XYZ file of N, CA, C and O in Angstrom:
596
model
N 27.472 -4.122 24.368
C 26.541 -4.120 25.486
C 26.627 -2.766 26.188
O 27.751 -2.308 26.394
N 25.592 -2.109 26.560
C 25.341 -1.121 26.857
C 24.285 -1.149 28.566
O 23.166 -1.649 28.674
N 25.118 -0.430 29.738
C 24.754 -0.536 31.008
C 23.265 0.114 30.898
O 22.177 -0.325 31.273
N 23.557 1.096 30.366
C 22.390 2.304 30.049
C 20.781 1.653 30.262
O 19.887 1.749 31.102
N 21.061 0.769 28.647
C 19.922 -0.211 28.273
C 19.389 -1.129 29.189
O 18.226 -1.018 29.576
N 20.101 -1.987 29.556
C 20.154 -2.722 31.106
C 19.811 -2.025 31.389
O 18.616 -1.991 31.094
N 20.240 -0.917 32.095
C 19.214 -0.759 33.730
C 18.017 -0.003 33.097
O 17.176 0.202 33.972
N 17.599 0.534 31.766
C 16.331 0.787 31.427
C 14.996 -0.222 30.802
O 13.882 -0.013 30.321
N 15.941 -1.547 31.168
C 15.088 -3.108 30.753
C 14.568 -3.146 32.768
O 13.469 -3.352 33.283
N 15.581 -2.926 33.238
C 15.360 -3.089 34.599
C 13.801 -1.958 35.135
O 13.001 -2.380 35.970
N 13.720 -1.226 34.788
C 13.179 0.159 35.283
C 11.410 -0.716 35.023
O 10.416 -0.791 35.745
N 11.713 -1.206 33.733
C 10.470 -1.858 33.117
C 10.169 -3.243 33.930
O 9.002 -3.569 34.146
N 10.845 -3.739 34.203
C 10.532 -5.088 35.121
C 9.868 -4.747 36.197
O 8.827 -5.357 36.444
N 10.350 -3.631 37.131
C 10.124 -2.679 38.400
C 8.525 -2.770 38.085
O 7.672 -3.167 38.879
N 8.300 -2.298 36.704
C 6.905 -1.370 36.667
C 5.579 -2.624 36.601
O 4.393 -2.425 36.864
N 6.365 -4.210 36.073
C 5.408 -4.999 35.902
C 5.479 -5.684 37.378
O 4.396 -5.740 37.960
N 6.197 -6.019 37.811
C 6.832 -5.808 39.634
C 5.524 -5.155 40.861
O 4.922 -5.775 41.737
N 5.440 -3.703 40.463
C 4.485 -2.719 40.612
C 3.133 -3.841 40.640
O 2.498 -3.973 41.687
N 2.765 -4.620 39.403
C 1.039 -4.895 39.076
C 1.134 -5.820 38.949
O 0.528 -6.337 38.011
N 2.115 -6.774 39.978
C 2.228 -8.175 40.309
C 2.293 -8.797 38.818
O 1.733 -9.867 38.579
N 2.920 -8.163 37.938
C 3.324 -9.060 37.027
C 5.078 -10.104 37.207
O 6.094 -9.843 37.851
N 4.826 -10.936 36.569
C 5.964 -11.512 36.492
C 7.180 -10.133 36.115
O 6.930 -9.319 35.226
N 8.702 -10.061 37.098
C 9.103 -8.469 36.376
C 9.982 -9.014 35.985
O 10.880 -9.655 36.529
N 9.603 -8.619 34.359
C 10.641 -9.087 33.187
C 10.623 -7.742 32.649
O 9.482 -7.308 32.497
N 11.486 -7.022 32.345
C 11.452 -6.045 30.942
C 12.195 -5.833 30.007
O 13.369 -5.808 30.377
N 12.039 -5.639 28.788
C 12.807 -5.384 27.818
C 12.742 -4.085 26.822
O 11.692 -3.496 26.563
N 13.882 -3.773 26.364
C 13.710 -2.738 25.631
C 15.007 -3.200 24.446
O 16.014 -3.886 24.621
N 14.348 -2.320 22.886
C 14.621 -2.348 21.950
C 15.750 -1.144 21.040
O 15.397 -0.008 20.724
N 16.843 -1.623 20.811
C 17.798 -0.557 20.533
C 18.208 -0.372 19.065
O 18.588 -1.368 18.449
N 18.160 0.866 18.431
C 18.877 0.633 16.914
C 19.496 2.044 16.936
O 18.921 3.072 17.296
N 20.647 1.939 16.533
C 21.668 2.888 16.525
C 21.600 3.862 17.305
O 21.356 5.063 17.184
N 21.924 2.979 18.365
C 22.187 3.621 19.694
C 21.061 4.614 20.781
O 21.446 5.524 21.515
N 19.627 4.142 20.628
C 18.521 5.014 20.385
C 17.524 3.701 20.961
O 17.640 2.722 20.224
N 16.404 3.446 22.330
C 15.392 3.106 22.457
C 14.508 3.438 21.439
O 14.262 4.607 21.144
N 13.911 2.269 20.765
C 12.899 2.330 19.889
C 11.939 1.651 20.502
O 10.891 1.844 19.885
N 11.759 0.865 21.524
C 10.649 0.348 22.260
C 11.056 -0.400 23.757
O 12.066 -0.841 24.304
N 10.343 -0.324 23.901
C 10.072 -0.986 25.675
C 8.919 -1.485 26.041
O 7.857 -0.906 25.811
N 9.016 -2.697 26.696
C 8.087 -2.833 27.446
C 8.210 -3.987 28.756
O 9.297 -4.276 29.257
N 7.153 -4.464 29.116
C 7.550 -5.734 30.265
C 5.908 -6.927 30.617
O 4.754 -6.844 30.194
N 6.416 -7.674 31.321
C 5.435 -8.931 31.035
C 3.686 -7.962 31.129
O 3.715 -6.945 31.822
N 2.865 -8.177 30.723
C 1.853 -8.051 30.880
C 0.823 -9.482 30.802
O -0.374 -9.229 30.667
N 1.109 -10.553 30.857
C 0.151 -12.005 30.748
C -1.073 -11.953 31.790
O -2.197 -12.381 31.531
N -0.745 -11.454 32.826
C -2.021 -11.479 33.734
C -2.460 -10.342 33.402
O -3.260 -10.384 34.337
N -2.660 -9.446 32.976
C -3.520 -7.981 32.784
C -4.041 -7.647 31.908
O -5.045 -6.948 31.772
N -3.293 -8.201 31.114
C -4.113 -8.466 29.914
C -4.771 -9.883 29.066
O -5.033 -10.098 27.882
N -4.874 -10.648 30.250
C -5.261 -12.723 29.788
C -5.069 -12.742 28.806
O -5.999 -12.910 28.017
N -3.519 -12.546 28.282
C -2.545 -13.129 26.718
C -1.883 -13.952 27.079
O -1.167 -13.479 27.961
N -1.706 -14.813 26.947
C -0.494 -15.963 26.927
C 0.945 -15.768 26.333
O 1.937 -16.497 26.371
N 0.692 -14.362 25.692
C 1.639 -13.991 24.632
C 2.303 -12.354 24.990
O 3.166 -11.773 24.332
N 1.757 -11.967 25.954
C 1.606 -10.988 26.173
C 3.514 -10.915 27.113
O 3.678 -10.186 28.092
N 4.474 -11.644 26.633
C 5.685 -11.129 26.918
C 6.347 -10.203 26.811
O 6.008 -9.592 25.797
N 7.445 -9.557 27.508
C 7.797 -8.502 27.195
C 8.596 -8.032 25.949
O 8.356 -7.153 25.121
N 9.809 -9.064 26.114
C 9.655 -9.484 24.491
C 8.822 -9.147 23.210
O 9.258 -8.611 22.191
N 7.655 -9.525 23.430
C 6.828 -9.871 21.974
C 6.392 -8.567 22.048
O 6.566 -7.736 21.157
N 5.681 -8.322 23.364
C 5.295 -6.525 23.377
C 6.447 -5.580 22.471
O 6.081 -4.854 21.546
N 7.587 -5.688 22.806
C 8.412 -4.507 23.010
C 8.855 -4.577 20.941
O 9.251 -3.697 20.176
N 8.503 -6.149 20.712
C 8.778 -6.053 18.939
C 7.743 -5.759 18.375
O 7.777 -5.051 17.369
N 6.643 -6.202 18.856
C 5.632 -5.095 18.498
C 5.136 -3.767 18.270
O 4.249 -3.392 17.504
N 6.040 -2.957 19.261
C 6.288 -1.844 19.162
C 7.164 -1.063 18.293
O 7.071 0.054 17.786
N 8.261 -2.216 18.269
C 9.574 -1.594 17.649
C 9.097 -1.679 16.257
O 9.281 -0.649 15.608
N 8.470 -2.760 15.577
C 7.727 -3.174 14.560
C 7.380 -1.504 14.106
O 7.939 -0.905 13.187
N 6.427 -1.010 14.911
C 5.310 -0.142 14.662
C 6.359 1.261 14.573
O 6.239 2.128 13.707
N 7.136 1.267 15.388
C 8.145 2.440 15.242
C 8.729 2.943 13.873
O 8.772 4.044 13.322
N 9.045 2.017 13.639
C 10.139 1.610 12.166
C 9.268 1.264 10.998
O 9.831 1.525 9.934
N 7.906 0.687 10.849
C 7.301 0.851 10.358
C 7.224 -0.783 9.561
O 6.282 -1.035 8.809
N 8.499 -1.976 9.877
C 8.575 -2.517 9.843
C 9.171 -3.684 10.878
O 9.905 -3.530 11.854
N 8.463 -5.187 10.191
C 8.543 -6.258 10.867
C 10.367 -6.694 10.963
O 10.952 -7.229 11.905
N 10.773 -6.363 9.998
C 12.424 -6.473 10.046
C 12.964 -5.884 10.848
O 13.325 -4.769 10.473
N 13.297 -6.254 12.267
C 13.984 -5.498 13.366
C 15.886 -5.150 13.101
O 16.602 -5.154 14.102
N 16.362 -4.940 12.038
C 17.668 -5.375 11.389
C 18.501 -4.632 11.655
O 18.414 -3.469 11.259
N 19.650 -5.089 12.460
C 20.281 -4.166 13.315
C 19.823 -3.425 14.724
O 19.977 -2.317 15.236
N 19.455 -4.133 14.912
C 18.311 -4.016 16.616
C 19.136 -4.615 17.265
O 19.819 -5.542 16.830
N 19.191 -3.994 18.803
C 19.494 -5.128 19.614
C 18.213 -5.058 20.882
O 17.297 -4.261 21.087
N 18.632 -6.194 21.511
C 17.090 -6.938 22.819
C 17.948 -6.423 24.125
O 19.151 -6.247 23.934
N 17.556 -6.235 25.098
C 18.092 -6.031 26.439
C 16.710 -6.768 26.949
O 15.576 -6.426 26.613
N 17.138 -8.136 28.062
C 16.267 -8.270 28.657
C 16.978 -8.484 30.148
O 18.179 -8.476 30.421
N 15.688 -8.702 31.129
C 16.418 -9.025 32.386
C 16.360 -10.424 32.741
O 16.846 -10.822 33.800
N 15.715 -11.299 31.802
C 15.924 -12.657 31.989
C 15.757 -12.853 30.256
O 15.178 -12.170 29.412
N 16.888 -14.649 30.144
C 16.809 -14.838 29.030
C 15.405 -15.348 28.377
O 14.631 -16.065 29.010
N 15.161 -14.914 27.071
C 13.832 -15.578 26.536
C 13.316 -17.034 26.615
O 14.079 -17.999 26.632
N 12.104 -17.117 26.658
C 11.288 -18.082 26.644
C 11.607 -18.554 25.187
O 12.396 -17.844 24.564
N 10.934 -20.020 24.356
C 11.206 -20.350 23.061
C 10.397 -19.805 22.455
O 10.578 -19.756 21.239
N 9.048 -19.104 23.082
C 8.534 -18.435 22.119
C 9.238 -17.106 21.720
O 9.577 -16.858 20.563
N 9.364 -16.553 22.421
C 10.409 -14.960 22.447
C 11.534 -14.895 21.773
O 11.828 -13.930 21.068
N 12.359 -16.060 21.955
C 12.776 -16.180 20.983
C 12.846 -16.687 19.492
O 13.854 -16.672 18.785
N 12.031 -16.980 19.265
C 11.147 -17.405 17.953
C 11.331 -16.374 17.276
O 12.080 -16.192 16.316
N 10.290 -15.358 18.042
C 9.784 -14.584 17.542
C 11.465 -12.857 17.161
O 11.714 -12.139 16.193
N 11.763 -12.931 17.843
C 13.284 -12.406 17.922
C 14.141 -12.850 16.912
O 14.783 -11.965 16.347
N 14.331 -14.133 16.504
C 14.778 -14.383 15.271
C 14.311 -14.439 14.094
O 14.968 -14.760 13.104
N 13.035 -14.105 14.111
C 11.785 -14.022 13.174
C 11.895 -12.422 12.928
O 11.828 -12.034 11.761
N 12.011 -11.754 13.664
C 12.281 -10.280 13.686
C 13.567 -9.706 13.187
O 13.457 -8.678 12.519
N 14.866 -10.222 13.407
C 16.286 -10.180 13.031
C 16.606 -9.435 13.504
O 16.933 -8.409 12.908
N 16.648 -9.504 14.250
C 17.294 -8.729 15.650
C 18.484 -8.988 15.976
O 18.597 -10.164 16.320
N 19.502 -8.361 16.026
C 21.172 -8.864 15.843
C 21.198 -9.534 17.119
O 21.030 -10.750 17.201
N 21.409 -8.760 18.162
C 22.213 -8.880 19.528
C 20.841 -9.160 20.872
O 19.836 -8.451 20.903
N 21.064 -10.168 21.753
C 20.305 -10.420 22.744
C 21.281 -10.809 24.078
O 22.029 -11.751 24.340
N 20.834 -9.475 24.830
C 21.743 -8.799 26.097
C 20.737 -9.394 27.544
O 19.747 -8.759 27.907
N 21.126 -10.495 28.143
C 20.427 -10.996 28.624
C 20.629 -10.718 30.553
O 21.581 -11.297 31.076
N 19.924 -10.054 31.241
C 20.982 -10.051 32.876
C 20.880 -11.283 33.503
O 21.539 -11.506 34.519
N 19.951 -12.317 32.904
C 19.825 -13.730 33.526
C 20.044 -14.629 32.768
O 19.597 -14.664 31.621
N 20.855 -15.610 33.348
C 20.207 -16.967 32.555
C 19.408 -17.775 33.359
O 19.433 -17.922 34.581
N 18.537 -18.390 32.322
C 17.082 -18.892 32.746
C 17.592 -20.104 33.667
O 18.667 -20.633 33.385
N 16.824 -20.563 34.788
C 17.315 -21.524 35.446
C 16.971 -23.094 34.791
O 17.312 -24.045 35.494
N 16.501 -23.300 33.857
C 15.986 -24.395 33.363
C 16.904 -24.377 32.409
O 16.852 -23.432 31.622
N 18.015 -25.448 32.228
C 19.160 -25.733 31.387
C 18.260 -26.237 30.226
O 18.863 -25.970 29.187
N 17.044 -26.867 29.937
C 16.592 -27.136 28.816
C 16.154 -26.159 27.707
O 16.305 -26.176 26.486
N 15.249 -24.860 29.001
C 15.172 -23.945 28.220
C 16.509 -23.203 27.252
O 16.405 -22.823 26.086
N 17.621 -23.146 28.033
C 18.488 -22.353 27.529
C 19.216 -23.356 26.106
O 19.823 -22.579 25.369
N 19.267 -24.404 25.735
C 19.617 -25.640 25.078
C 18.706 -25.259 23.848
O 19.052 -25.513 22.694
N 17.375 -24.557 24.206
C 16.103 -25.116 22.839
C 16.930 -23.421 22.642
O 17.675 -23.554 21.671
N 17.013 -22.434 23.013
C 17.153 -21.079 22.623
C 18.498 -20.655 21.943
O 18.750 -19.851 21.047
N 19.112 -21.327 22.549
C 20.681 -21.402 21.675
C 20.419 -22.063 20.339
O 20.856 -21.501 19.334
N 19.732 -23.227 20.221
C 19.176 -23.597 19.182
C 18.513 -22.462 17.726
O 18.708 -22.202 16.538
N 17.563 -22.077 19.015
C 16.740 -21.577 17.833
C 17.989 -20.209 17.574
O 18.436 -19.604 16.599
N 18.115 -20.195 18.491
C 19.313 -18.539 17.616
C 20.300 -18.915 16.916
O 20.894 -17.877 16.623
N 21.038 -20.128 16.296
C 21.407 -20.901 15.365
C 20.561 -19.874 14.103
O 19.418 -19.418 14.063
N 22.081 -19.762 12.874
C 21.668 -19.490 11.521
C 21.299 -20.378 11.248
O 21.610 -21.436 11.795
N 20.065 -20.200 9.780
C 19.454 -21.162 9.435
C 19.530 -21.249 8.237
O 20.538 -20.682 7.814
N 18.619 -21.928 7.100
C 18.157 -21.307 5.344
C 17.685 -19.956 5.262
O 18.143 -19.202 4.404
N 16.808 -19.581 6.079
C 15.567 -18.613 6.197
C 16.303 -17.093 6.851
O 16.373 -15.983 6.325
N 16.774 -17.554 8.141
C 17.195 -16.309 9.071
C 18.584 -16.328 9.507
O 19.029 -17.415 9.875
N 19.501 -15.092 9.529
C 20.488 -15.064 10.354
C 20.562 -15.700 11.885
O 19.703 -16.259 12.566
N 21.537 -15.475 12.062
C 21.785 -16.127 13.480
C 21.707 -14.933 14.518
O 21.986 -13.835 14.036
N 21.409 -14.958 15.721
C 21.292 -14.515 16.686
C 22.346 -14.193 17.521
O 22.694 -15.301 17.929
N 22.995 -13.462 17.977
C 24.378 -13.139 18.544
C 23.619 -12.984 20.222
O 23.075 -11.921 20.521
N 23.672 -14.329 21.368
C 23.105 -14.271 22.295
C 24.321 -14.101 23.451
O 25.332 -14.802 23.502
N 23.965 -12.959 24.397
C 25.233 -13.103 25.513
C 24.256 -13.151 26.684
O 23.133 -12.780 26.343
N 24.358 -13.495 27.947
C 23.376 -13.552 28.680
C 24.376 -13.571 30.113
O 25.594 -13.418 30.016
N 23.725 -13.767 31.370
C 24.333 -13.457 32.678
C 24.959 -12.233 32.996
O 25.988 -12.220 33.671
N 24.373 -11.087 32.524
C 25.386 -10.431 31.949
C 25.255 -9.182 33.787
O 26.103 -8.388 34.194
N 23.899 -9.532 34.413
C 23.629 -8.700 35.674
C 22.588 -9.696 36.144
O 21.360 -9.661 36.056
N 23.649 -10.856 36.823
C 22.560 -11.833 36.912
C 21.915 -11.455 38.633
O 20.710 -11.225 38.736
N 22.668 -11.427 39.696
C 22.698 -10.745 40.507
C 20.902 -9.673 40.561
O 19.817 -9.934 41.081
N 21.341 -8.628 39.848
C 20.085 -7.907 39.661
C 18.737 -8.454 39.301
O 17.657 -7.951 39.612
N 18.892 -9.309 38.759
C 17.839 -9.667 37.988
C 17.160 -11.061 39.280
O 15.994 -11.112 39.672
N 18.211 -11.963 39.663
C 17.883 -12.898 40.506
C 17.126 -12.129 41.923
O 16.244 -12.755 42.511
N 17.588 -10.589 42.463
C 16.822 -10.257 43.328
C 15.510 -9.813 43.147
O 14.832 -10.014 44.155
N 14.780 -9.172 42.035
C 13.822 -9.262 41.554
C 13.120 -9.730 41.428
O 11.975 -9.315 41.610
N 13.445 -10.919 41.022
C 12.788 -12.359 40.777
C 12.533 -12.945 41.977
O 11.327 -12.811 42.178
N 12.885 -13.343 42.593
C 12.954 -13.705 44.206
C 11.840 -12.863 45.343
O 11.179 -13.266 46.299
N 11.998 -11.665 44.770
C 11.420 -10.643 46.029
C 10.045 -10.713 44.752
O 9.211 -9.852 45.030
N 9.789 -11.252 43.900
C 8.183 -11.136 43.309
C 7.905 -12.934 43.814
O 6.957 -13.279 44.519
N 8.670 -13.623 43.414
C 7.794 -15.036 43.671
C 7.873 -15.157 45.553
O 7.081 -15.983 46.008
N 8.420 -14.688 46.209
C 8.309 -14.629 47.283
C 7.151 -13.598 48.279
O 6.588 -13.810 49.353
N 7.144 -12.619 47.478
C 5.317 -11.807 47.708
C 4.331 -12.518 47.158
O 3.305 -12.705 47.812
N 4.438 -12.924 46.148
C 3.428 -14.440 45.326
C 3.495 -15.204 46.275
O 2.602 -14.761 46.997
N 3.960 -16.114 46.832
C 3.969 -17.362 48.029
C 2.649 -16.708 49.465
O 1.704 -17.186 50.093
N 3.357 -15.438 49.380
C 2.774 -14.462 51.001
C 1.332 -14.375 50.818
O 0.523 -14.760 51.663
N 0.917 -13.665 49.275
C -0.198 -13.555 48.984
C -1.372 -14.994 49.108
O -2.554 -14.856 48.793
């Protein structure tokens, strides 16, 4: 785990923060090197899919030139949704560096799950809470300008 990465998942949350997005951000690491970033965009762009997550493997995808993210690691500032992570273990993405854990114990139950080795895919090496602190004030100071609005 790398502070660096963290606070440059953070920088990206800030920016969706900025355009009243939900501020989530993530960024994408392979040998020791940002290969992508990004953060929620769902309202700005009316995607349902439009996580930061899915953005940022999309990118990394396009970087590398491939869908095999292998030897990647995730920095996010909250842990993934089940789609995000779907899609993260679908990608093979080693390591997922999480500064929150999600407050919904069910969510976190289906995601441990899905990051379980399988027939198909490796397993997911998930650590999470890792700057929960940071991430909980963020979160707080956006759904609390959301309430004002």
């Amino acid at each position: 785990m790398n502070t660096e990465f963290m606070n440059e998942a953070f920088k990206y949350a800030k920016m969706a923060f900025d355009i009243d997005e939900v501020p989530i951000g993530a960024v994408i690491v392979k040998d020791n090197h940002i290969i992508s970033s990004s953060y929620n965009k769902k309202e700005s762009s009316n995607c349902c899919t439009a996580h930061a997550e899915m953005l940022a493997i999309e990118e990394a995808s396009k970087a590398l030139n491939n869908w095999r993210l292998e030897d990647c690691d995730i920095y996010v500032t909250l842990d993934p949704c089940p789609m995000c992570a779907s899609a993260i273990k679908q990608a093979r993405i080693k390591n997922v560096y999480s500064a929150l854990s999600n407050s919904d114990s069910t969510n976190t139950e289906i995601i441990k799950k899905i990051f379980e080795a399988d027939n198909t895919n490796p397993g997911v090496n998930f650590i999470s809470n890792i700057e929960p602190t940071k991430s909980q004030i963020i979160l707080n100071k956006f759904f609390k300008k959301q309430r004002n609005n």
